[in-house]
């Protein structure tokens, strides 16, 4: 770990596809330079994401932890279990970010967890403030909060132009998960 490196805070947001996969691409690039990467998934309990088995089999430099149930969260009325999972995730994220042992930390779908009120703005801002200067922090997910955008160094918005979902193509193995 090179603690003299300058880390930034990045956000991948927007309605188009490519936010989680962009962060995984960044992870692969970082691992190629021997950097340590931690990805923490919010609101994702489903075990069949290709990135989970790829990391286990081929990428010892990439640690992934998942939090959340397998079912979709009801935005208007999230279950106590949904909230508890997101709270576990945000506390773990605080530990990982502030600990400074990982060069790149990806908090996947944390923007959605905030948008659904599973975590508070205060918690997310504290997390951002706890980032040691050498750590690169990436927050993904739709509807990034304006205060979080303000705090970022790099913000990319994926714009939906076309998606095969709207032609009736269901989520595909190896492409969507
Ligand atoms: P990916 O994981 O493929 O990079 P993403 O992180 O940008 O996508 P999410 O907002 O997390 O997308 O959406 C979750 C799932 O929905 C993913 O499987 C994603 O591929 C798919 N998806 C992304 N954008 C759209 C869209 N505009 N319409 C329908 N499905 C989408
Ligand atoms: Mg995503």
GROMACS .gro file of C-alpha atoms and ligand atoms in nm:
model
  209
    1UNK     CA    1   0.000   0.000   0.000
    2UNK     CA    2   0.135   0.339  -0.106
    3UNK     CA    3   0.004   0.590   0.145
    4UNK     CA    4   0.146   0.883  -0.053
    5UNK     CA    5  -0.100   0.816  -0.333
    6UNK     CA    6  -0.379   1.068  -0.387
    7UNK     CA    7  -0.718   0.903  -0.354
    8UNK     CA    8  -1.041   1.049  -0.487
    9UNK     CA    9  -1.409   0.998  -0.426
   10UNK     CA   10  -1.601   0.883  -0.730
   11UNK     CA   11  -1.970   0.836  -0.805
   12UNK     CA   12  -2.128   0.629  -1.082
   13UNK     CA   13  -2.496   0.712  -1.100
   14UNK     CA   14  -2.779   0.751  -1.356
   15UNK     CA   15  -3.042   0.524  -1.509
   16UNK     CA   16  -2.826   0.362  -1.777
   17UNK     CA   17  -2.652   0.028  -1.738
   18UNK     CA   18  -2.288   0.018  -1.640
   19UNK     CA   19  -2.247   0.150  -1.287
   20UNK     CA   20  -2.160  -0.170  -1.103
   21UNK     CA   21  -1.967  -0.311  -1.398
   22UNK     CA   22  -1.763   0.013  -1.432
   23UNK     CA   23  -1.659  -0.022  -1.071
   24UNK     CA   24  -1.560  -0.385  -1.133
   25UNK     CA   25  -1.352  -0.277  -1.433
   26UNK     CA   26  -1.175  -0.028  -1.209
   27UNK     CA   27  -1.120  -0.307  -0.956
   28UNK     CA   28  -0.951  -0.526  -1.219
   29UNK     CA   29  -0.726  -0.237  -1.324
   30UNK     CA   30  -0.627  -0.166  -0.962
   31UNK     CA   31  -0.559  -0.535  -0.890
   32UNK     CA   32  -0.328  -0.541  -1.193
   33UNK     CA   33  -0.106  -0.296  -1.006
   34UNK     CA   34  -0.115  -0.504  -0.691
   35UNK     CA   35  -0.367  -0.279  -0.516
   36UNK     CA   36  -0.607  -0.425  -0.263
   37UNK     CA   37  -0.976  -0.382  -0.339
   38UNK     CA   38  -1.282  -0.419  -0.118
   39UNK     CA   39  -1.630  -0.417  -0.266
   40UNK     CA   40  -1.927  -0.400  -0.035
   41UNK     CA   41  -2.266  -0.461  -0.192
   42UNK     CA   42  -2.578  -0.297  -0.047
   43UNK     CA   43  -2.927  -0.441  -0.114
   44UNK     CA   44  -2.790  -0.748  -0.293
   45UNK     CA   45  -2.846  -1.083  -0.125
   46UNK     CA   46  -2.855  -1.286  -0.443
   47UNK     CA   47  -2.558  -1.522  -0.469
   48UNK     CA   48  -2.535  -1.578  -0.845
   49UNK     CA   49  -2.348  -1.263  -0.948
   50UNK     CA   50  -2.056  -1.365  -1.170
   51UNK     CA   51  -1.828  -1.121  -0.991
   52UNK     CA   52  -1.866  -1.315  -0.663
   53UNK     CA   53  -1.737  -1.643  -0.804
   54UNK     CA   54  -1.479  -1.468  -1.025
   55UNK     CA   55  -1.334  -1.291  -0.721
   56UNK     CA   56  -1.323  -1.614  -0.521
   57UNK     CA   57  -1.165  -1.819  -0.800
   58UNK     CA   58  -0.933  -1.577  -0.975
   59UNK     CA   59  -0.895  -1.249  -0.787
   60UNK     CA   60  -0.741  -1.282  -0.442
   61UNK     CA   61  -0.692  -0.903  -0.442
   62UNK     CA   62  -1.068  -0.845  -0.452
   63UNK     CA   63  -1.279  -0.903  -0.142
   64UNK     CA   64  -1.656  -0.882  -0.189
   65UNK     CA   65  -1.910  -0.880   0.092
   66UNK     CA   66  -2.283  -0.878   0.027
   67UNK     CA   67  -2.554  -0.734   0.249
   68UNK     CA   68  -2.927  -0.743   0.188
   69UNK     CA   69  -3.205  -0.993   0.130
   70UNK     CA   70  -3.272  -1.181  -0.193
   71UNK     CA   71  -3.606  -1.004  -0.233
   72UNK     CA   72  -3.657  -0.653  -0.370
   73UNK     CA   73  -3.691  -0.376  -0.115
   74UNK     CA   74  -4.029  -0.203  -0.100
   75UNK     CA   75  -3.933   0.161  -0.130
   76UNK     CA   76  -4.244   0.290   0.053
   77UNK     CA   77  -4.229   0.033   0.327
   78UNK     CA   78  -3.890  -0.140   0.368
   79UNK     CA   79  -3.890  -0.434   0.607
   80UNK     CA   80  -3.698  -0.412   0.935
   81UNK     CA   81  -3.467  -0.682   0.794
   82UNK     CA   82  -3.387  -0.463   0.492
   83UNK     CA   83  -3.300  -0.175   0.723
   84UNK     CA   84  -3.096  -0.400   0.953
   85UNK     CA   85  -2.894  -0.538   0.659
   86UNK     CA   86  -2.821  -0.189   0.525
   87UNK     CA   87  -2.720  -0.074   0.873
   88UNK     CA   88  -2.481  -0.370   0.902
   89UNK     CA   89  -2.341  -0.277   0.561
   90UNK     CA   90  -2.290   0.089   0.642
   91UNK     CA   91  -2.116   0.010   0.970
   92UNK     CA   92  -1.891  -0.240   0.796
   93UNK     CA   93  -1.821   0.018   0.525
   94UNK     CA   94  -1.715   0.270   0.787
   95UNK     CA   95  -1.471   0.017   0.931
   96UNK     CA   96  -1.325  -0.070   0.590
   97UNK     CA   97  -1.297   0.288   0.459
   98UNK     CA   98  -1.159   0.443   0.778
   99UNK     CA   99  -0.925   0.147   0.835
  100UNK     CA  100  -0.727   0.250   0.527
  101UNK     CA  101  -0.601  -0.102   0.449
  102UNK     CA  102  -0.765  -0.112   0.106
  103UNK     CA  103  -0.649   0.106  -0.183
  104UNK     CA  104  -0.987   0.099  -0.352
  105UNK     CA  105  -1.320   0.065  -0.172
  106UNK     CA  106  -1.640   0.025  -0.376
  107UNK     CA  107  -1.975   0.076  -0.202
  108UNK     CA  108  -2.207  -0.074  -0.459
  109UNK     CA  109  -2.567   0.057  -0.460
  110UNK     CA  110  -2.513   0.273  -0.153
  111UNK     CA  111  -2.678   0.561  -0.340
  112UNK     CA  112  -2.994   0.351  -0.367
  113UNK     CA  113  -2.976   0.251   0.001
  114UNK     CA  114  -2.973   0.622   0.086
  115UNK     CA  115  -3.247   0.702  -0.164
  116UNK     CA  116  -3.466   0.432  -0.001
  117UNK     CA  117  -3.381   0.567   0.348
  118UNK     CA  118  -3.220   0.240   0.458
  119UNK     CA  119  -2.920   0.447   0.562
  120UNK     CA  120  -2.914   0.817   0.653
  121UNK     CA  121  -2.746   1.106   0.474
  122UNK     CA  122  -2.555   1.170   0.794
  123UNK     CA  123  -2.413   0.816   0.789
  124UNK     CA  124  -2.306   0.845   0.426
  125UNK     CA  125  -2.144   1.186   0.482
  126UNK     CA  126  -1.957   1.051   0.787
  127UNK     CA  127  -1.836   0.761   0.577
  128UNK     CA  128  -1.709   0.998   0.307
  129UNK     CA  129  -1.537   1.216   0.566
  130UNK     CA  130  -1.367   0.912   0.719
  131UNK     CA  131  -1.181   0.832   0.392
  132UNK     CA  132  -0.805   0.851   0.448
  133UNK     CA  133  -0.642   1.058   0.169
  134UNK     CA  134  -0.475   0.758  -0.001
  135UNK     CA  135  -0.798   0.558  -0.037
  136UNK     CA  136  -0.999   0.569  -0.361
  137UNK     CA  137  -1.369   0.548  -0.277
  138UNK     CA  138  -1.639   0.464  -0.532
  139UNK     CA  139  -2.012   0.496  -0.462
  140UNK     CA  140  -2.250   0.345  -0.715
  141UNK     CA  141  -2.624   0.345  -0.773
  142UNK     CA  142  -2.905   0.551  -0.919
  143UNK     CA  143  -3.028   0.881  -0.775
  144UNK     CA  144  -2.710   0.987  -0.599
  145UNK     CA  145  -2.792   1.249  -0.335
  146UNK     CA  146  -2.694   1.608  -0.426
  147UNK     CA  147  -2.490   1.649  -0.106
  148UNK     CA  148  -2.297   1.334  -0.188
  149UNK     CA  149  -2.239   1.458  -0.544
  150UNK     CA  150  -2.110   1.785  -0.400
  151UNK     CA  151  -1.856   1.598  -0.188
  152UNK     CA  152  -1.723   1.389  -0.480
  153UNK     CA  153  -1.417   1.453  -0.698
  154UNK     CA  154  -1.548   1.257  -0.995
  155UNK     CA  155  -1.909   1.198  -1.095
  156UNK     CA  156  -2.022   1.000  -1.398
  157UNK     CA  157  -2.386   0.971  -1.492
  158UNK     CA  158  -2.480   0.669  -1.705
  159UNK     CA  159  -2.758   0.785  -1.935
  160UNK     CA  160  -3.020   0.537  -2.053
  161UNK     CA  161  -3.038   0.558  -2.431
  162UNK     CA  162  -3.145   0.199  -2.504
  163UNK     CA  163  -3.166  -0.120  -2.298
  164UNK     CA  164  -3.276  -0.463  -2.426
  165UNK     CA  165  -3.497  -0.496  -2.117
  166UNK     CA  166  -3.745  -0.269  -2.297
  167UNK     CA  167  -3.757  -0.516  -2.588
  168UNK     CA  168  -3.853  -0.787  -2.343
  169UNK     CA  169  -3.503  -0.932  -2.290
  170UNK     CA  170  -3.476  -1.056  -1.933
  171UNK     CA  171  -3.159  -1.024  -1.722
  172UNK     CA  172  -2.888  -1.240  -1.882
  173UNK     CA  173  -2.624  -1.452  -1.708
  174UNK     CA  174  -2.278  -1.303  -1.750
  175UNK     CA  175  -2.421  -0.970  -1.869
  176UNK     CA  176  -2.662  -0.848  -1.604
  177UNK     CA  177  -2.548  -1.077  -1.321
  178LIG     P1  178  -2.453  -0.327  -1.427
  178LIG     O1  179  -2.454  -0.408  -1.299
  178LIG     O2  180  -2.490  -0.412  -1.541
  178LIG     O3  181  -2.330  -0.245  -1.444
  178LIG     P2  182  -2.594  -0.101  -1.317
  178LIG     O4  183  -2.515  -0.120  -1.194
  178LIG     O5  184  -2.570   0.027  -1.393
  178LIG     O6  185  -2.573  -0.223  -1.416
  178LIG     P3  186  -2.840  -0.106  -1.162
  178LIG     O7  187  -2.907   0.026  -1.152
  178LIG     O8  188  -2.762  -0.155  -1.045
  178LIG     O9  189  -2.749  -0.110  -1.294
  178LIG    O10  190  -2.950  -0.210  -1.207
  178LIG     C1  191  -2.957  -0.342  -1.165
  178LIG     C2  192  -2.979  -0.438  -1.277
  178LIG    O11  193  -3.060  -0.388  -1.382
  178LIG     C3  194  -2.851  -0.482  -1.345
  178LIG    O12  195  -2.866  -0.619  -1.375
  178LIG     C4  196  -2.846  -0.401  -1.472
  178LIG    O13  197  -2.772  -0.463  -1.573
  178LIG     C5  198  -2.990  -0.386  -1.507
  178LIG     N1  199  -3.015  -0.255  -1.569
  178LIG     C6  200  -2.933  -0.148  -1.570
  178LIG     N2  201  -2.990  -0.044  -1.633
  178LIG     C7  202  -3.112  -0.085  -1.670
  178LIG     C8  203  -3.223  -0.023  -1.737
  178LIG     N3  204  -3.215   0.103  -1.776
  178LIG     N4  205  -3.334  -0.097  -1.756
  178LIG     C9  206  -3.343  -0.223  -1.715
  178LIG     N5  207  -3.245  -0.288  -1.651
  178LIG    C10  208  -3.130  -0.221  -1.628
  179LIG    MG1  209  -2.560  -0.167  -1.002
   0.00000   0.00000   0.00000
